[in-house]
Short mmCIF file of C-alpha atoms in Angstrom, two decimals:
data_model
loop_
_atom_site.label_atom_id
_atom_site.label_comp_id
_atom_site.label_asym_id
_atom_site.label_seq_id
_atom_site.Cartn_x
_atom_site.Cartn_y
_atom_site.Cartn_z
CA UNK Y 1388 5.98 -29.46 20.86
CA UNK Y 1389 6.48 -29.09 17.09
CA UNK Y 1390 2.77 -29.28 16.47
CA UNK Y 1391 1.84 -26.94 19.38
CA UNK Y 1392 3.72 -24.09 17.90
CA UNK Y 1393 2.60 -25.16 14.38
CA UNK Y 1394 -1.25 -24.51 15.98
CA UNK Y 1395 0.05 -21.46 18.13
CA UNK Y 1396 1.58 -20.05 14.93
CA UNK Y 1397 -1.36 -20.78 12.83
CA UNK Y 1398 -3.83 -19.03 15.25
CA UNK Y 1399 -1.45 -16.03 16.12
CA UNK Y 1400 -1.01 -14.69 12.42
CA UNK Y 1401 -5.12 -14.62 12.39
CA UNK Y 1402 -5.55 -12.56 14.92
CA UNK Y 1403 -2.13 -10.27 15.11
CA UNK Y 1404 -3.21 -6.78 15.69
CA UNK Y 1405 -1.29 -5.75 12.44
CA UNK Y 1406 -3.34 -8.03 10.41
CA UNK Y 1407 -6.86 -6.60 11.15
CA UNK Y 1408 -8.90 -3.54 10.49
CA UNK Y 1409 -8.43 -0.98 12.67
CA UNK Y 1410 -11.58 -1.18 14.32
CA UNK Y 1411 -10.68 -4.51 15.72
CA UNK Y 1412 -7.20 -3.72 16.55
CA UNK Y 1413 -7.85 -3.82 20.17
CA UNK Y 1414 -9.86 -6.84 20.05
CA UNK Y 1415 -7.07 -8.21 18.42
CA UNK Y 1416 -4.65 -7.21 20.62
CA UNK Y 1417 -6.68 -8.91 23.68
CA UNK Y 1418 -7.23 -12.00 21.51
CA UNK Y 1419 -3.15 -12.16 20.91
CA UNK Y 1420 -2.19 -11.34 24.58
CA UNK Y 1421 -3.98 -14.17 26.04
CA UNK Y 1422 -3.28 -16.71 22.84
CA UNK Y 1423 0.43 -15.58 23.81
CA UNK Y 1424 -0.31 -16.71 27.65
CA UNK Y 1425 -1.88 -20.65 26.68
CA UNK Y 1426 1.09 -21.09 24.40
CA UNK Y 1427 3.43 -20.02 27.30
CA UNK Y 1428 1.15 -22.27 29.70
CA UNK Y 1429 0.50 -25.40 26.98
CA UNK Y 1430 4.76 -25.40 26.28
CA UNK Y 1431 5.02 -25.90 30.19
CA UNK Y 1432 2.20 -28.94 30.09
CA UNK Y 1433 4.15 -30.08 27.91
CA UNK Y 1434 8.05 -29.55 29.82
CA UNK Y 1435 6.14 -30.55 33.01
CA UNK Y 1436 4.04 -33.44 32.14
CA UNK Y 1437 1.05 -31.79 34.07
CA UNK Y 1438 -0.51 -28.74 34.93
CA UNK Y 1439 0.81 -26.42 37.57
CA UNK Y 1440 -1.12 -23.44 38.99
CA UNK Y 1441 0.36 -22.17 41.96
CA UNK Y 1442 -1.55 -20.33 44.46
CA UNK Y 1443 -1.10 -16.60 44.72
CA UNK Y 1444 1.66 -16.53 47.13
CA UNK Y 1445 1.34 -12.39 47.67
CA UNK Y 1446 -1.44 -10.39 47.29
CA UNK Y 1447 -1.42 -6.25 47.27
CA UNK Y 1448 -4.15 -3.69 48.02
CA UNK Y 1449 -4.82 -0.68 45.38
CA UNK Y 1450 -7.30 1.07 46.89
CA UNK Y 1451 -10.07 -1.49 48.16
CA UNK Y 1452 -9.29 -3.95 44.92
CA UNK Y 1453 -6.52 -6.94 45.65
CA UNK Y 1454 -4.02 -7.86 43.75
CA UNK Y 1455 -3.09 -11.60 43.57
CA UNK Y 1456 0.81 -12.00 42.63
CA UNK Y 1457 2.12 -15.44 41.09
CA UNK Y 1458 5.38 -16.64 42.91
CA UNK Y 1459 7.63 -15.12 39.87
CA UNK Y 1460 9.49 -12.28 40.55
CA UNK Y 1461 12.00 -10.12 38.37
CA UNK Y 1462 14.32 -8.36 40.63
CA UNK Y 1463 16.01 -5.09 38.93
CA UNK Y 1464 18.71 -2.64 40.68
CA UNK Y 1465 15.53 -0.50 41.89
CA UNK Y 1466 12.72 -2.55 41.61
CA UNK Y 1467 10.55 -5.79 41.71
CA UNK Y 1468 8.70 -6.81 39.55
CA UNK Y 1469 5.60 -9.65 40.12
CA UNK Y 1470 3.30 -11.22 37.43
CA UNK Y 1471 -0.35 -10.70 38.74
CA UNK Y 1472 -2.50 -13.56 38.15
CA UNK Y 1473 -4.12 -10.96 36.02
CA UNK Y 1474 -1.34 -11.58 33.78
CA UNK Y 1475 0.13 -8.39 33.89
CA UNK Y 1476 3.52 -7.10 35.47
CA UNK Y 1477 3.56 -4.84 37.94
CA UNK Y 1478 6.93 -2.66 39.09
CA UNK Y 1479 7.76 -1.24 42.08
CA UNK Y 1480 10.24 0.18 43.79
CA UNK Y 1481 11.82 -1.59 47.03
CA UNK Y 1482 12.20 2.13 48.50
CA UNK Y 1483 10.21 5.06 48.35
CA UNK Y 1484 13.21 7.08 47.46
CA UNK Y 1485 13.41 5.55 44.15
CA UNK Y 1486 9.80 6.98 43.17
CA UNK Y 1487 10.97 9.05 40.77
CA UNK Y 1488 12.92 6.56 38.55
CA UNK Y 1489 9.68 5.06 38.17
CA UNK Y 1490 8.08 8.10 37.32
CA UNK Y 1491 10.65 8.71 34.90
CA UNK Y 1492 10.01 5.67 33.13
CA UNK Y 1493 6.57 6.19 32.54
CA UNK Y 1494 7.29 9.52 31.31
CA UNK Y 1495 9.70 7.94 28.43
CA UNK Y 1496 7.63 5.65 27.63
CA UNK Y 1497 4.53 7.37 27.13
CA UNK Y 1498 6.95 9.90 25.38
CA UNK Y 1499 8.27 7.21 22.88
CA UNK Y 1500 4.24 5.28 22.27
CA UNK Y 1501 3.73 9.42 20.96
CA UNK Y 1502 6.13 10.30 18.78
CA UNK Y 1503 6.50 7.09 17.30
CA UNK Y 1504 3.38 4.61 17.76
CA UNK Y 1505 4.60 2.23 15.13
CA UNK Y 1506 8.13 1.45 15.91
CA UNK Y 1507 7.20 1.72 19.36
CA UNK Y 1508 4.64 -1.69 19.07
CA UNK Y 1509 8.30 -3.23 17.59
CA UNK Y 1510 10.41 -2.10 20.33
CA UNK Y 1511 8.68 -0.63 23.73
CA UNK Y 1512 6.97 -2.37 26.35
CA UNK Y 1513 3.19 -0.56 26.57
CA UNK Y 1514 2.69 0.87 29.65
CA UNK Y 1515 -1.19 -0.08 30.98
CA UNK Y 1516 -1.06 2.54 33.71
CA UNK Y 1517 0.65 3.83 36.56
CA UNK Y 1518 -0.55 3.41 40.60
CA UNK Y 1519 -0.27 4.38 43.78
CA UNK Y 1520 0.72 1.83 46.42
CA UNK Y 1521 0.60 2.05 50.52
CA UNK Y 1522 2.76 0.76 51.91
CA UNK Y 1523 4.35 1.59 55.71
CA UNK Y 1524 7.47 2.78 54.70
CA UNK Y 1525 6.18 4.95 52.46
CA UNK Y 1526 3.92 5.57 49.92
CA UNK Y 1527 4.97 3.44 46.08
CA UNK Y 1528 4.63 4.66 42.71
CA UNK Y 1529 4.20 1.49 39.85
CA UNK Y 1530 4.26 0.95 37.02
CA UNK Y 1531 1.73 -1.73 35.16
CA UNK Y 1532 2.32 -3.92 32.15
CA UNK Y 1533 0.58 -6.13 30.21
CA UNK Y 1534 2.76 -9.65 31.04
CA UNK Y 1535 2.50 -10.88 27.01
CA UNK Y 1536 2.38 -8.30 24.96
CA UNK Y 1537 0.08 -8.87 21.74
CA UNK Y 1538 2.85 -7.56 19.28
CA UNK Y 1539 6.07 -9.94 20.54
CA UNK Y 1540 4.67 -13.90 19.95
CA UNK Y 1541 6.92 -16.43 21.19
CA UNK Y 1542 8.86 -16.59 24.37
CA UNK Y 1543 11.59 -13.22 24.59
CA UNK Y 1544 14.42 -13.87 26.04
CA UNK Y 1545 17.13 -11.44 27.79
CA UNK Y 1546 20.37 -11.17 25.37
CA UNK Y 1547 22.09 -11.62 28.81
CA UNK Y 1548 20.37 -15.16 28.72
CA UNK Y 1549 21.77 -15.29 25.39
CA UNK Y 1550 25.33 -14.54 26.08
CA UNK Y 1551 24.90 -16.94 29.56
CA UNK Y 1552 23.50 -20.11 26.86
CA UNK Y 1553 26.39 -19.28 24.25
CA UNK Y 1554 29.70 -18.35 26.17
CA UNK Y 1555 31.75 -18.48 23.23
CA UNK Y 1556 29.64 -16.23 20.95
CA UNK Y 1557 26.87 -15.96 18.59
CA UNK Y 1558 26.61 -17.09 15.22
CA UNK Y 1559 27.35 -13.60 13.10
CA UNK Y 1560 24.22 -13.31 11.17
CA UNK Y 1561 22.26 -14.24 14.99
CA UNK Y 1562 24.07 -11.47 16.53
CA UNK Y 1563 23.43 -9.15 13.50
CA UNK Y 1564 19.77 -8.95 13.73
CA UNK Y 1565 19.91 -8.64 17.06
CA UNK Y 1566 22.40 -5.58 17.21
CA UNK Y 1567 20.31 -4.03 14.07
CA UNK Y 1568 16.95 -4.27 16.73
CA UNK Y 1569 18.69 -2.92 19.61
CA UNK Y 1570 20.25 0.33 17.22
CA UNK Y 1571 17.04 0.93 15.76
CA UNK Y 1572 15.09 0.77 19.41
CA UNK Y 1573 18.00 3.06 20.50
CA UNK Y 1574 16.68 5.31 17.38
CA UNK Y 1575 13.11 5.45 18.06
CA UNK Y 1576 14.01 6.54 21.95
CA UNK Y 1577 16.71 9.10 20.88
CA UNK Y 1578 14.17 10.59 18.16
CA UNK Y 1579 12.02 10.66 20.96
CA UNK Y 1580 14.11 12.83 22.50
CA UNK Y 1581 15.86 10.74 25.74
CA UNK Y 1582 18.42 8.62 26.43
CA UNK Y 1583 18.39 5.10 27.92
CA UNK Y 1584 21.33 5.73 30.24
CA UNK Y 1585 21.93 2.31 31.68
CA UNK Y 1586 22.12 0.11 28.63
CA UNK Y 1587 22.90 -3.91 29.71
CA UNK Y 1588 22.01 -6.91 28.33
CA UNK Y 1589 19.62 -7.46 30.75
CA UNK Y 1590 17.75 -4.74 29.80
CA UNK Y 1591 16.78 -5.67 25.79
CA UNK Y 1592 14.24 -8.59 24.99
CA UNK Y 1593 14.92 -10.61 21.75
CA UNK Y 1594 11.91 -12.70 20.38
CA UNK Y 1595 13.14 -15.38 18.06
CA UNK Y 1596 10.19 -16.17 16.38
CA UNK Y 1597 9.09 -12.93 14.77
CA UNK Y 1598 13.23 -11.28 15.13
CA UNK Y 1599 11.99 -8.70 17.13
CA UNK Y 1600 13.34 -6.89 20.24
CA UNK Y 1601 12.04 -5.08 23.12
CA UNK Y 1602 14.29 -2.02 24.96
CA UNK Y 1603 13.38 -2.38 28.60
CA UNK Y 1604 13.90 -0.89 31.92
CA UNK Y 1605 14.22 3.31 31.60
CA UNK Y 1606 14.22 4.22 35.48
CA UNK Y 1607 17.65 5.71 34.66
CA UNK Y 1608 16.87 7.60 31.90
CA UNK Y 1609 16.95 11.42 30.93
CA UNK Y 1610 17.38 13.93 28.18
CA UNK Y 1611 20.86 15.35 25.86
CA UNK Y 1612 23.21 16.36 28.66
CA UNK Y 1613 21.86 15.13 31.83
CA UNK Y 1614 24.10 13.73 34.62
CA UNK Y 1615 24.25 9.80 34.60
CA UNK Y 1616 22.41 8.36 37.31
CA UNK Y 1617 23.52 4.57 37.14
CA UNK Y 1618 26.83 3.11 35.89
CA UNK Y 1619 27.84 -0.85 34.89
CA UNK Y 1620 30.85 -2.72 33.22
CA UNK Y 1621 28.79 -0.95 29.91
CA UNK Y 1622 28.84 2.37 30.35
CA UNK Y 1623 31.25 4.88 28.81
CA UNK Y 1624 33.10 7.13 31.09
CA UNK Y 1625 31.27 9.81 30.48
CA UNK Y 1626 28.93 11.09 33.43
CA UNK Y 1627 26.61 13.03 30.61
CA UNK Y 1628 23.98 11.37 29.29
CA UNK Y 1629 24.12 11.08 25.25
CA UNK Y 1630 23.07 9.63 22.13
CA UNK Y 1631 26.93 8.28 22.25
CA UNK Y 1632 26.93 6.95 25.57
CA UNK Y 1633 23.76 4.91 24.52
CA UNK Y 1634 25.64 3.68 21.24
CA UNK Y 1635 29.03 2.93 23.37
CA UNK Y 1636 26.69 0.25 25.67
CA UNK Y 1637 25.60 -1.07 22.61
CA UNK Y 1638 28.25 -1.80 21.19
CA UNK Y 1639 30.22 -3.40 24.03
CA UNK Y 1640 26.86 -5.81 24.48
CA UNK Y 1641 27.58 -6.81 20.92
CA UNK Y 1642 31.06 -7.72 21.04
CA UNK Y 1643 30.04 -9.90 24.30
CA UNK Y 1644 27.11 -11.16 22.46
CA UNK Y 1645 29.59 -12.19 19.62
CA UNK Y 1646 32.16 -13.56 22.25
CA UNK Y 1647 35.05 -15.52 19.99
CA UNK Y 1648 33.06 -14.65 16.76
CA UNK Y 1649 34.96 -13.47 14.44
CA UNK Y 1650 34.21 -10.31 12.42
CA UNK Y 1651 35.18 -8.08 9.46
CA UNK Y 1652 37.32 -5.37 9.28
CA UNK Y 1653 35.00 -3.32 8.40
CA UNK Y 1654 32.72 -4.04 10.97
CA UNK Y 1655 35.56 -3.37 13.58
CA UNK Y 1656 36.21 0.00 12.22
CA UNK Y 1657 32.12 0.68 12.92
CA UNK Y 1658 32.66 -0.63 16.38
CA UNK Y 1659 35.81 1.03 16.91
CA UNK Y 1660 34.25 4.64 15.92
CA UNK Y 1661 31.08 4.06 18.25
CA UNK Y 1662 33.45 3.85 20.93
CA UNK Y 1663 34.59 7.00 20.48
CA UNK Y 1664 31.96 8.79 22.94
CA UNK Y 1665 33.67 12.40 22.45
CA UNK Y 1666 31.50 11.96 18.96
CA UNK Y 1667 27.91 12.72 18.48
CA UNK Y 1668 27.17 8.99 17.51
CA UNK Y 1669 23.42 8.67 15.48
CA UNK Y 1670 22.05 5.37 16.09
CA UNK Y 1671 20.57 5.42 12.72
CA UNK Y 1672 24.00 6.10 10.84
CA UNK Y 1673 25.26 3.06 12.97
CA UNK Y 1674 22.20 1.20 11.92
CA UNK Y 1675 23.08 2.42 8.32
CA UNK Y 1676 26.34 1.73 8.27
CA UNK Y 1677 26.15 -1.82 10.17
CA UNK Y 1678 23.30 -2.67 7.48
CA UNK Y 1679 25.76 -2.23 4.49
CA UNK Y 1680 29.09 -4.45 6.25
CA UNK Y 1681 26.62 -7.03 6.43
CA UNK Y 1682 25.43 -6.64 3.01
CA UNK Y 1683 29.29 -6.48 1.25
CA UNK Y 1684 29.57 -9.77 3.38
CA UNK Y 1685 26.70 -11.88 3.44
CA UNK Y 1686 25.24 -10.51 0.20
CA UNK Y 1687 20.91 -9.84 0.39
CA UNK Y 1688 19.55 -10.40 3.79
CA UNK Y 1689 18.35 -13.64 4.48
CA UNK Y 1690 16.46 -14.66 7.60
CA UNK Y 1691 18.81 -16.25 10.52
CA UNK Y 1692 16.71 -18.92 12.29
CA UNK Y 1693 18.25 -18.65 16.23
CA UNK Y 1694 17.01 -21.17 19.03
CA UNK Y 1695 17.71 -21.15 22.40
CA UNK Y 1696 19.75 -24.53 24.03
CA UNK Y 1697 17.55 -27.08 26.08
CA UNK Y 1698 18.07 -26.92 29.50
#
């Protein structure tokens, strides 16, 4: 295994779209996607002992083209979500009523890959395209994702995975990087000009080989003021949307990420004051003010190394 990520590694930097011309960024970013699928494939050779391919269990009709779906499914409070044999992931919504959430998603998203291309390759999933789907009940609208994206190597992995494979908390620094990557995804989206809305952990990707993260799922989200659609044990109590609401969730992930960790004082007065929603909370103040605690702590930033427990 050691040697297969040493090669996977090794071939990955070569071809990472931020390493190339930009000409042959989109070569490279085909090149990386699949390189990112064979790793996934070669680490379960390896778990397994042999190969498994499993026969398209589902297949879906756009237009007169199928659509063969692999047995994995992601199952969401509005939608489902298959990996195509295509290896892409496609979303849709288990009732037609909830058409617009998925609208509303790919409206934030291709409102976020706009106003901010770069930190949206750090911290957005890229939206291929958005379908139409038949169905008898009613008419689906989906939205289509490419499975690995070329800009996250390594496997991601759900920070409420995280908290499930370390009930009694993260290491601090750990839990630092990945709080800094969730505020400064919640910063790119707010500059964008919306609000996540329904901020779990369920919904943010962490990728510990490159310490990367990924905001996910926005089929709740809106602009400054809007009514909240979608409430969990994260939320604030506020029914209107805001750039505090968003920082509240985050913060309450953290201290549930950090579990029996303990921190400073100084980092509990930052927490404390982002949970505060009557405020007008920037994530990038947070971010700012997060970034120097650690600092008059821990001294220069140093990279945390974080692995996931074997199963």
């Amino acid at each position: 295994l050691a040697a297969l990520k040493k090669f996977y590694v090794e071939q990955i930097v070569l071809f990472h779209p931020d390493k190339v011309e930009e000409k042959d960024k989109k070569e490279a970013e085909n090149i990386s996607g699949r390189l990112n699928a064979l790793y996934e494939e070669a680490q379960e050779f390896l778990r397994l002992g042999k190969w498994e391919r499993p026969k398209p269990k589902v297949s879906i009709m756009i237009g007169k083209n199928p659509i063969y779906l692999k047995g994995t499914v992601y199952r969401g409070d509005f939608c489902n979500c298959f990996v195509t044999e295509g290896k892409e992931l496609i979303k849709i919504p288990r009732i037609a009523k909830d058409n617009p959430k998925v609208k509303k998603e790919a409206e934030v998203l291709n409102a976020v890959w706009k106003a901010a291309p770069q930190n949206a390759k750090q911290f957005f999933p890229e939206l291929r395209r958005t379908i139409k789907l038949e169905r008898k009940d009613g008419e689906r609208i989906c939205n289509i994702f490419p499975h690995f994206s070329a800009h996250h190597s390594g496997r991601g992995y759900t920070l409420e995975e995280v908290i499930k494979a370390y009930p009694k908390g993260v290491d601090l620094r750990n839990a630092a990087w990945m709080f800094n990557r969730l505020v400064l995804a919640l910063e790119t989206l707010h500059f964008s000009g919306y609000i996540h809305g329904y901020l779990t952990p369920s919904n943010f990707i962490i990728f510990p080989e490159t310490h990367y993260g990924m905001l996910i799922s926005f089929t709740s989200a809106g602009k400054q003021g809007d009514k909240a659609s979608t409430k969990s044990e994260y939320s604030s109590s506020d029914d209107i949307l805001s750039t505090s609401a968003d920082i509240y969730s985050a913060v309450k992930i953290m201290r549930k990420l950090l579990g029996q960790t303990p921190i400073t004082k100084r980092m509990e007065g930052i927490f404390k004051s982002c949970e505060l929603t009557w405020g007008n909370n920037s994530a990038q103040a947070v971010f700012d003010d997060f970034k120097d605690a650690l600092f008059r702590y821990f001294g220069p930033p140093t990279r945390a190394e974080f692995t996931m427990p074997n199963k």
